[in-house]
XYZ file of C-alpha atoms in Angstrom:
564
model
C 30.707 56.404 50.702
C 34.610 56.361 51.591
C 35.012 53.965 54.791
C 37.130 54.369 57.163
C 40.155 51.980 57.084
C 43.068 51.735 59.310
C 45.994 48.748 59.600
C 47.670 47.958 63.152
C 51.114 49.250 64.650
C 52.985 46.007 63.496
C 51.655 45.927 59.725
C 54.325 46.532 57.026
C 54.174 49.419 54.232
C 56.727 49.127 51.335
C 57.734 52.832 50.757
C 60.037 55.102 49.352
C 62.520 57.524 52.170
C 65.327 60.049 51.487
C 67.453 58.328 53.925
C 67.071 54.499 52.632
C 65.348 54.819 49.329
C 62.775 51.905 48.970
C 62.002 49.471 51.650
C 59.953 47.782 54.529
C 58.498 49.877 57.952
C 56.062 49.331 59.907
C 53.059 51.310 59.971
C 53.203 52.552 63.765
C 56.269 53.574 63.578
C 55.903 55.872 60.186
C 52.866 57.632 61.496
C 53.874 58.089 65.734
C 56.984 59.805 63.710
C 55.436 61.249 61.035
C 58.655 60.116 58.893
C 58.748 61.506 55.590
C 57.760 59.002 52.937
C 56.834 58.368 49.571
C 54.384 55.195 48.884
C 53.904 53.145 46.750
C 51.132 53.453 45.072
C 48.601 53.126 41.500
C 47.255 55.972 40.104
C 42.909 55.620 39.757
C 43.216 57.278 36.967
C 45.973 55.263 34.976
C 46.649 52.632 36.435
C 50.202 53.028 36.624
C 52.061 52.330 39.814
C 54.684 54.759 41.037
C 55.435 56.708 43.936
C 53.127 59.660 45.788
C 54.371 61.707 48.400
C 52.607 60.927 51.994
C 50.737 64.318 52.953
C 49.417 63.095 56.751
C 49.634 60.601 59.254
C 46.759 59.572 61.566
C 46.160 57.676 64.806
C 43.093 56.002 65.127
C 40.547 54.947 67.288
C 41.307 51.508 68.825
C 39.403 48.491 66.904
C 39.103 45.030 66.124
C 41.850 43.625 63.975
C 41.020 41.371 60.623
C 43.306 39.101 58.471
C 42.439 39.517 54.464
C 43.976 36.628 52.866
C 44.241 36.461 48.762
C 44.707 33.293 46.572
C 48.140 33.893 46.142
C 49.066 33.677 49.276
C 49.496 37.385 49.873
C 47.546 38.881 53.177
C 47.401 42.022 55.348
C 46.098 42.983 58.978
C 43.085 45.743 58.555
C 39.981 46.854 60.409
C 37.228 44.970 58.852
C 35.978 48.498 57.238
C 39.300 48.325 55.834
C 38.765 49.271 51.742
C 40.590 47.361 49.120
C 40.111 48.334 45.633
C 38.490 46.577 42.539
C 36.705 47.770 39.369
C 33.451 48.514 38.656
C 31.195 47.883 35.329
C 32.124 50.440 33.550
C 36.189 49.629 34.458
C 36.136 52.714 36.734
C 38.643 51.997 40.269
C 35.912 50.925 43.103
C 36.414 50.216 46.399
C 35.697 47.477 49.012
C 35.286 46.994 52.751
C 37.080 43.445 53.622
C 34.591 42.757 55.714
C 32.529 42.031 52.117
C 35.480 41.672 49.625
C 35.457 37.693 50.025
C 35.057 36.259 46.496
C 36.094 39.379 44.735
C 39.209 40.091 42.615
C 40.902 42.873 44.205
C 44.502 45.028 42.700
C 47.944 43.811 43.489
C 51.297 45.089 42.124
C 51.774 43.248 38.718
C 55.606 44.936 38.788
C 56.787 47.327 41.738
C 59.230 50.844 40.657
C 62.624 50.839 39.896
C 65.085 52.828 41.998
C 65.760 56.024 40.301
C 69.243 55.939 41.284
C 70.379 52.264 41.947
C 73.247 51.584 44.086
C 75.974 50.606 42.073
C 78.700 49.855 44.437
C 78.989 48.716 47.876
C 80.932 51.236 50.111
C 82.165 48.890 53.086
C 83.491 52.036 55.400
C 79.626 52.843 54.825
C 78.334 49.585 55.772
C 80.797 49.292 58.338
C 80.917 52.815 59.913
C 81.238 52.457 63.916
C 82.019 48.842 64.253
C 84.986 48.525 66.039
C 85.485 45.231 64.637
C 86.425 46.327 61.067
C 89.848 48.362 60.118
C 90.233 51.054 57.558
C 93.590 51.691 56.196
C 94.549 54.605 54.162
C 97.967 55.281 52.810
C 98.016 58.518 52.983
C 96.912 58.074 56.589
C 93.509 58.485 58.044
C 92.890 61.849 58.799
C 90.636 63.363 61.695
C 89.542 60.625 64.001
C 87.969 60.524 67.679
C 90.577 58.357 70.197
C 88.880 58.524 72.906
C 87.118 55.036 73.226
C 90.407 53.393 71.897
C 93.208 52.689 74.541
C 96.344 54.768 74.066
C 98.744 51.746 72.955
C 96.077 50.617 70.583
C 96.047 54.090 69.164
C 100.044 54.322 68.314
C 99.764 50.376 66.712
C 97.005 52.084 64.193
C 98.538 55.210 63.494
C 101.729 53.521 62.863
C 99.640 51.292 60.043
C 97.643 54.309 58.865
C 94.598 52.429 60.055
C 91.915 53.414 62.293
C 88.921 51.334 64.110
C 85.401 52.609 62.273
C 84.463 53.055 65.539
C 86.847 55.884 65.998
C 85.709 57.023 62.392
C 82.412 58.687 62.806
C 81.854 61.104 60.290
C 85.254 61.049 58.964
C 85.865 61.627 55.304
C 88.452 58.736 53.993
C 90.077 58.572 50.572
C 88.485 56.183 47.616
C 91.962 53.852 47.816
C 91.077 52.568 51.754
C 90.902 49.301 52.326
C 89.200 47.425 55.273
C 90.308 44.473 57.456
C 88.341 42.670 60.162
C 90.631 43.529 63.253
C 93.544 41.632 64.013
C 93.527 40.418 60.090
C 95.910 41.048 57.218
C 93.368 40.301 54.615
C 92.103 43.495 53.257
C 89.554 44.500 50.999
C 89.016 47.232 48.891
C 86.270 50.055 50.047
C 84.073 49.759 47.305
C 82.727 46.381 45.758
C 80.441 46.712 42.658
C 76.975 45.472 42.828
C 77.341 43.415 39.933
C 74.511 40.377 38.776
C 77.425 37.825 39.917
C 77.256 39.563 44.024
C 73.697 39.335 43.257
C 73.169 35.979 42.547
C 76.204 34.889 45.074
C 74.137 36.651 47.662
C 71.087 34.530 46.594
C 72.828 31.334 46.572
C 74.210 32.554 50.539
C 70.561 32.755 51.333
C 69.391 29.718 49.649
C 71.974 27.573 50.286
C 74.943 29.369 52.849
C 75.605 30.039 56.249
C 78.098 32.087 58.093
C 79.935 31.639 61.513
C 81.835 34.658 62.632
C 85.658 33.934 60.812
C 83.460 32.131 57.648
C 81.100 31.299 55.169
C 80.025 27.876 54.026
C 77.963 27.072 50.965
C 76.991 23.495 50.620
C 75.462 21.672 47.616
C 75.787 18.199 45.538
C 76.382 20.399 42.423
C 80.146 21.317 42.381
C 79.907 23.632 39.195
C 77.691 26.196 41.375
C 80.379 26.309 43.985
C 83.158 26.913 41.843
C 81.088 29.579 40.385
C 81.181 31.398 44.424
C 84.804 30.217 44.876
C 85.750 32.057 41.270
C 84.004 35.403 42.597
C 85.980 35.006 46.300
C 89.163 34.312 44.383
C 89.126 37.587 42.743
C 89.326 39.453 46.463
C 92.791 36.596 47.292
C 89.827 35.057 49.529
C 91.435 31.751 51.489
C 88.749 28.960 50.619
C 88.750 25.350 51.622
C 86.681 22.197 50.032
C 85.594 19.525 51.283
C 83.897 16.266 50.225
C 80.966 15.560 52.473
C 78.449 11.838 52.597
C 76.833 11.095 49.427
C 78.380 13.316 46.923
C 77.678 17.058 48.897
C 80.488 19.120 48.060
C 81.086 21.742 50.451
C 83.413 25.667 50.202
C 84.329 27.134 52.799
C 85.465 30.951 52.267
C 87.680 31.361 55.540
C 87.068 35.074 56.296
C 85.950 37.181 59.514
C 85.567 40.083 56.967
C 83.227 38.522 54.438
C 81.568 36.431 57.019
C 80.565 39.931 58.649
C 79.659 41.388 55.036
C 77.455 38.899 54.345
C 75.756 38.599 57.695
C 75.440 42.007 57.653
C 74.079 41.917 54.442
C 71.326 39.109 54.061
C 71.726 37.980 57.991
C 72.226 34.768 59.215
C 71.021 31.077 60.773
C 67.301 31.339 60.442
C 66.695 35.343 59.717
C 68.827 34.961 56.155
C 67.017 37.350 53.957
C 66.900 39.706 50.771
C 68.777 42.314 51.664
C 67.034 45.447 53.124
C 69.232 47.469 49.906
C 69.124 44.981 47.967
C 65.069 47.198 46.516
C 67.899 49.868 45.331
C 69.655 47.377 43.101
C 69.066 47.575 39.245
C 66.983 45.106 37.490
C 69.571 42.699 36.358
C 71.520 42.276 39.570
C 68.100 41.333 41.419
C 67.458 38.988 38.589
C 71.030 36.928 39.416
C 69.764 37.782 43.155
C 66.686 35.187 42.494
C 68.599 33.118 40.236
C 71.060 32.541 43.270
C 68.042 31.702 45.749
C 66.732 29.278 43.128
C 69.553 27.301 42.262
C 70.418 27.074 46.081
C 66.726 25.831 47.277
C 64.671 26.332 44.460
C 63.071 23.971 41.741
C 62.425 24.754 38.161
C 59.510 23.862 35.718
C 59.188 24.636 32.262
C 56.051 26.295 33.140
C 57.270 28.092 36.770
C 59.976 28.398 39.360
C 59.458 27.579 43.027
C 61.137 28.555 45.807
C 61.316 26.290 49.791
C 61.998 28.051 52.820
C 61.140 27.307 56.449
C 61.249 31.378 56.578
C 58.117 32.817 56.646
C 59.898 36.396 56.172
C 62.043 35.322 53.186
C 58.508 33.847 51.897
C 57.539 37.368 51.993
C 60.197 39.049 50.504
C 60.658 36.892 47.483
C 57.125 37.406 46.530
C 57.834 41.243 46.382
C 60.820 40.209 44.243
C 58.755 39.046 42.284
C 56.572 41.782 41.923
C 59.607 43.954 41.817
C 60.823 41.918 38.318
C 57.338 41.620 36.733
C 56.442 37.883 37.742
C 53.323 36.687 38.871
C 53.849 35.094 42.163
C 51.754 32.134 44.558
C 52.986 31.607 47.589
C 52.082 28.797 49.644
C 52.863 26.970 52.859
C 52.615 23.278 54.629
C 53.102 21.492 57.367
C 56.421 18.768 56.450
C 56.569 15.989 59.077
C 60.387 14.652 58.408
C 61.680 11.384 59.245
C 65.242 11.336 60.667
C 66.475 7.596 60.373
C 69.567 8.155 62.807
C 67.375 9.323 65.634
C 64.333 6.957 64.759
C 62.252 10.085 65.384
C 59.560 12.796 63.329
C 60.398 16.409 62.911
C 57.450 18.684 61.991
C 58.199 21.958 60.536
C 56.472 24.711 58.460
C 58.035 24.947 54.679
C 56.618 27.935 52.644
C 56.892 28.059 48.380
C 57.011 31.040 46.396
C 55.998 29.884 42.318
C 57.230 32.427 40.056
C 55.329 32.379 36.858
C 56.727 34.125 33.604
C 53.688 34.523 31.237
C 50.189 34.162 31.081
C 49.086 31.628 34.104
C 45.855 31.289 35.731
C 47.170 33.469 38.384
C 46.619 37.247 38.026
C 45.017 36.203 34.730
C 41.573 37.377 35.592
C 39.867 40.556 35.434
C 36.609 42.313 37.113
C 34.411 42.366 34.349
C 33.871 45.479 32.740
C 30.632 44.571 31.125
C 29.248 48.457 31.089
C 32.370 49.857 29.383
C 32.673 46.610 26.625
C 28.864 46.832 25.834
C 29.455 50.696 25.157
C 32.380 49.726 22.969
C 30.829 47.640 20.876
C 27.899 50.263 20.516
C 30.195 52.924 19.512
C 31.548 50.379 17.511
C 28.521 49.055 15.445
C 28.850 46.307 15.902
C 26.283 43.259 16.504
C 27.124 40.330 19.195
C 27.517 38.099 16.140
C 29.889 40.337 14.631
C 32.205 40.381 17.700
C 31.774 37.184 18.244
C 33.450 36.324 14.626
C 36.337 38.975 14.736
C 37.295 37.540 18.088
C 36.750 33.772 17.857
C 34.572 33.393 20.191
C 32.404 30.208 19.670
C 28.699 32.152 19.219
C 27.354 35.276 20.571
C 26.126 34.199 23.521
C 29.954 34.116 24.885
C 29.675 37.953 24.031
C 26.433 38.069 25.968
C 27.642 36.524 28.694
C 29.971 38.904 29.631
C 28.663 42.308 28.668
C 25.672 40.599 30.853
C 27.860 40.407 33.819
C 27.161 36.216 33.997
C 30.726 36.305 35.121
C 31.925 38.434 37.613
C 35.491 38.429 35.981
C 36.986 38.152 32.242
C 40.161 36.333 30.984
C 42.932 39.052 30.352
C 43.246 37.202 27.245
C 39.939 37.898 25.971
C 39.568 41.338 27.326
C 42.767 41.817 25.247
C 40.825 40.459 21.956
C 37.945 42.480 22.613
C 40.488 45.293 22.877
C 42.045 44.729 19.229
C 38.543 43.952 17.754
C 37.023 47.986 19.131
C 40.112 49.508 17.953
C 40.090 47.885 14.903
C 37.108 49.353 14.424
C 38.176 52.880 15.117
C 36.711 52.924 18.970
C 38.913 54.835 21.763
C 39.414 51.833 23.777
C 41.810 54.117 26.054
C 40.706 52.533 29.723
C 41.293 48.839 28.561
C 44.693 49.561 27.112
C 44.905 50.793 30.906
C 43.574 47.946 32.466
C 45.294 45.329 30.279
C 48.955 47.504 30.285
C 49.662 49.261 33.510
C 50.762 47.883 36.604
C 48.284 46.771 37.934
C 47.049 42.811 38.368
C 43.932 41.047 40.165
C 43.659 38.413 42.804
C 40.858 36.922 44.365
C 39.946 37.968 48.510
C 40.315 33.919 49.683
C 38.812 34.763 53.417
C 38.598 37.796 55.713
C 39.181 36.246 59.606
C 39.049 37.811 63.019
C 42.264 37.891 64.477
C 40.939 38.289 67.853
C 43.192 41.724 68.382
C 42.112 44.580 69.000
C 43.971 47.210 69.412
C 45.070 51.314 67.926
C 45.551 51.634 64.288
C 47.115 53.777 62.053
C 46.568 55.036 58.803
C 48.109 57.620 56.209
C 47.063 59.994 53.714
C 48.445 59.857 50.296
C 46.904 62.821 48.493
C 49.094 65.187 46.912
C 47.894 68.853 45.952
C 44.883 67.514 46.541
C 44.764 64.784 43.843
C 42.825 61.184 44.616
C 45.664 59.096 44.923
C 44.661 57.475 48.507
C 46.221 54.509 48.404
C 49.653 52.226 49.372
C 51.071 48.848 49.274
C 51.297 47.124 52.476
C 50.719 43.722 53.820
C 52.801 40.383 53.375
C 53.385 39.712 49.749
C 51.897 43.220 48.800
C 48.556 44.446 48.500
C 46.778 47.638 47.560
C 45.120 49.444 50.435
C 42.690 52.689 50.761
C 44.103 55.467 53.037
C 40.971 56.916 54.747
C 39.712 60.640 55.215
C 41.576 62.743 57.649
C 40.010 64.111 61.302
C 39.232 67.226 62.170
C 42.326 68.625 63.957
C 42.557 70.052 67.383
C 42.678 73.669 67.315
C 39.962 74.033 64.095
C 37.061 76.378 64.545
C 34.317 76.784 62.356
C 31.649 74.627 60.166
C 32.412 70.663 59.452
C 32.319 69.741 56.032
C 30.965 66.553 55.182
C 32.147 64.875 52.222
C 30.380 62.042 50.447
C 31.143 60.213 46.800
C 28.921 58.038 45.020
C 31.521 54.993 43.987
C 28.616 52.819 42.585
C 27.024 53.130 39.515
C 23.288 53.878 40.450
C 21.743 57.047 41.934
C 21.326 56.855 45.850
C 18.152 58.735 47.218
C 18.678 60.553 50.196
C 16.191 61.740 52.005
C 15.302 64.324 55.051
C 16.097 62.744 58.252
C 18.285 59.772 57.013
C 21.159 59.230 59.042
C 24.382 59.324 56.245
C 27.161 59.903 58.615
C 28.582 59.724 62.544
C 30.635 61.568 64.178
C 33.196 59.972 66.486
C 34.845 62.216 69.437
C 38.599 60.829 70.711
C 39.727 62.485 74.047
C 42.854 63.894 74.062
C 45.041 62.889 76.678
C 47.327 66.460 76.552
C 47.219 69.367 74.405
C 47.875 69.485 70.703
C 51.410 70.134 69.918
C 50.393 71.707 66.560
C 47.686 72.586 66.786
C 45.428 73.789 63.832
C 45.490 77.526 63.227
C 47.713 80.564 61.579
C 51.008 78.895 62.886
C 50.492 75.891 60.468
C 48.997 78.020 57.729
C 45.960 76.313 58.175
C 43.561 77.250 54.692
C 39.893 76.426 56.596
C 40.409 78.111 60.125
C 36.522 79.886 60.593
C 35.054 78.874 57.538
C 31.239 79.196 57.377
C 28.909 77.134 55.198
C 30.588 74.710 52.401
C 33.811 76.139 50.834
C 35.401 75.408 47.779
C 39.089 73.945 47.632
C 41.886 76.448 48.846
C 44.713 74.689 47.494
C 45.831 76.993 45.434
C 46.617 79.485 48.360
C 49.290 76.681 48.728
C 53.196 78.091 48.057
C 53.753 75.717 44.908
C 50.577 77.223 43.282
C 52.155 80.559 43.670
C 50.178 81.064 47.394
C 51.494 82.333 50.804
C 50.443 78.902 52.562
């Protein structure tokens, strides 16, 4: 049967929105206003993550809240009913409650979607609209603009510069040649700046390694060649930097600008909250590359056989391991209690440090498979061949390797020797169309590490992701990402007629059911005020009366050519 599963108010959801393209919300506030969405999620049938329009949003009864936590370090807030998804024997898509997933490999993202259309330049009068703070200056002057909130003396020193306070801006259309100025400054910049990989990686060297007071920004590292690489990308803009020799051989660059100081702040924040920026999931490819290249060489360390990121920010910890998912890495992340001693002060600081590996390759992690036994031991049937004969083809050590697994001795199977299996069927002239799936698409493993009470309990939320009807019903959520089952909708206030009760089989043995046994329940929620659409003719509702089981109306729906 499909359990119910629901996530709390404060959870995160990595989606798709017309206004922002892709990034972060929280669940509450998606479904209380029913914003529309696209998630991110895999298809059952292919594997293949992309996005699926949202179709509903649902508030739920009030439960206990659990933490699922992964190997990796990834780990979401659920209802301990919450499903998660695996595969079955036969390599079918399965699902899980987390209340029993603990032990069991369970999907992640192995790469998230690109943007469709990535931002290619940053517009700054965008960025900057309504802050009184920042100048734009046009030379052909600035056109419609609202006075009000400026003082009259102010007013005549702008219009005499052909400038205007964004704040006096709104909606105002300005020419492509503006340039902006922090107020009071002389130092302009043009409207646009490309996103190029070198802002990318400058950006991740700010968050790695930077910090920003309001008139600058200050990067500060022993390697000198990395800060003449910032100071070569300021001094294209006639940026005023500084240097500066600090104790045992720290170099430190000063770019002495209100202007950038605000971009940047604006940008990937400040102090403690530094972060990838919340546009930065509507950049191409190769400028989020130089993005993570900039956070490693600022506080990263690199291995021939991974990358690894430090931060005392949890959220940045979170981020990054998207980023990697966004640029096809496999990611661990990781954290510890430092205790740090400070020889001036004779005293011991304790502090949390989190580390995000990034792994390029074949690694242990996300390496590992559900094992398929059903669907290989049909393979190799349709195939012909014998145990012994796989066994030799694939260089495995004896057939009992063979046996094992089609057996199900082990609950998962090495990518790398699903893969072999693979070539050896279709070698042989065998359709071996779902493991191409499994081993190709976007999809990787990890294993459920615990399932913990929280102690909060509390309304949840959940959406639907099921468009025209098809099975998608699923969405990535969760710190670091994780793939998470939507659940069936309610019956809406305002519906008259018979309930239809829906069950699916998702295991691979018959289930008996017999006269009497209880299969269902049926859970009432008081409404505290009437339904503000409610279900009936005004929402062209498809079921309104029904009697007695009914076949799927969709395609009374307008994009099959319906009236609904």
């Amino acid at each position: 049967m499909v359990v119910h599963a629901s996530l709390p108010a404060d959870e995160q959801l990595f989606l798709w929105t017309p206004e922002d393209g892709f990034g972060f919300h929280e669940m509450g506030d998606i479904v209380e206003n029913e914003r529309s969405a696209h998630a991110v999620s895999f298809d059952p049938e292919t594997l293949r993550v992309r996005t699926f329009p949202v179709t509903d949003f649902i508030t739920n009864p009030t439960k206990r809240i659990f933490r699922v936590t992964l190997d990796s370090g990834r780990s979401v807030l659920v209802t301990k009913d919450h499903n998660v998804f695996t595969l079955d024997e036969h390599g079918g898509v399965t699902r899980l409650a987390s209340e029993d997933a603990e032990g069991e490999h369970v999907m992640v993202p192995g790469t998230l979607p690109e943007a469709q259309a990535t931002e290619s330049t940053l517009d700054l009068v965008e960025l900057f609209r309504g802050d009184e703070d920042v100048v734009a200056y046009a030379s052909d002057g600035i056109g419609s603009a609202n006075w009000s909130d400026v003082p009259s003396g102010s007013r005549s020193h702008y219009e005499s510069r052909n400038s205007a306070p964004m704040n006096a801006l709104g909606s105002a259309t300005l020419p492509g040649d503006t340039r902006v100025a922090f107020k009071q400054s002389d130092a302009r910049l043009p409207r646009r700046i490309p996103v190029s990989p070198e802002l990318g990686w400058i950006l991740g060297f700010y968050v790695a390694e930077g910090y920003a007071r309001r008139k600058q920004v200050v990067f500060t590292q022993n390697d000198r060649g990395r800060l003449e690489r910032v100071a070569d990308w300021f001094e294209q803009y006639d940026t005023s930097l500084s240097w500066n020799e600090l104790e045992e051989g720290a170099h430190q660059l000063t770019v002495c600008s209100a202007l950038w100081s605000k971009v940047f702040r604006t940008l990937a924040g400040s102090g403690s909250e530094k972060n990838v920026p919340e546009r930065a999931w509507n950049w191409s490819t190769d400028v989020l590359e130089a993005f993570l290249d900039g956070l490693l060489d600022g506080d990263g360390h690199r291995r021939e056989e991974r990358d690894t990121l430090y931060t005392a920010n949890e959220a940045l910890a979170d981020r990054a391991t998207y980023l990697g998912s966004r640029l096809g890495y496999q990611t661990s992340t990781y954290h510890r209690t430092r205790d740090q001693y400070v020889e001036s002060t004779d005293t011991h600081l304790t502090g949390e440090e989190w580390a995000v590996d990034f792994y390029d390759g074949a690694h242990k992690r996300g390496q590992y498979v559900p094992n398929p036994s059903a669907l290989l031991r049909d393979l190799r049937n349709d195939a012909g061949l014998t145990m012994a004969d796989v066994a030799d083809e694939v260089g495995f050590s004896s057939k009992s390797s063979v046996s094992n697994i089609e057996n199900r001795e082990y609950d998962t199977v090495k990518r790398d020797s699903l893969r072999r299996l693979r070539d050896c069927y279709a070698a042989n002239g065998v359709d071996t169309a779902r493991l191409d799936q499994i081993l190709d698409a976007n999809v990787r493993f990890d294993r459920v590490e615990s399932v913990e009470d929280t102690g909060r309990v509390e309304t949840t939320y959940d959406l639907e992701v099921q468009p025209r009807g098809r099975k998608i019903e699923n969405f990535l959520g969760g710190f670091g990402g994780i793939f998470l089952s939507n659940t069936a909708g309610f019956i809406d206030p305002g519906y008259r007629g018979q309930v239809t009760l829906e069950l699916s089989n998702l295991g691979t043995a018959p289930v008996a059911l017999t006269p009497g046994m209880r299969i269902s329940q049926l859970v009432f929620t008081e409404l505290t005020s009437r339904s503000e659409r409610p279900y009936g003719a005004e929402r062209g509702s498809k079921y309104q009366d029904q009697d007695g089981p009914q076949a799927s109306r969709i395609r009374g729906d307008r994009e099959f050519g319906g009236e609904q």
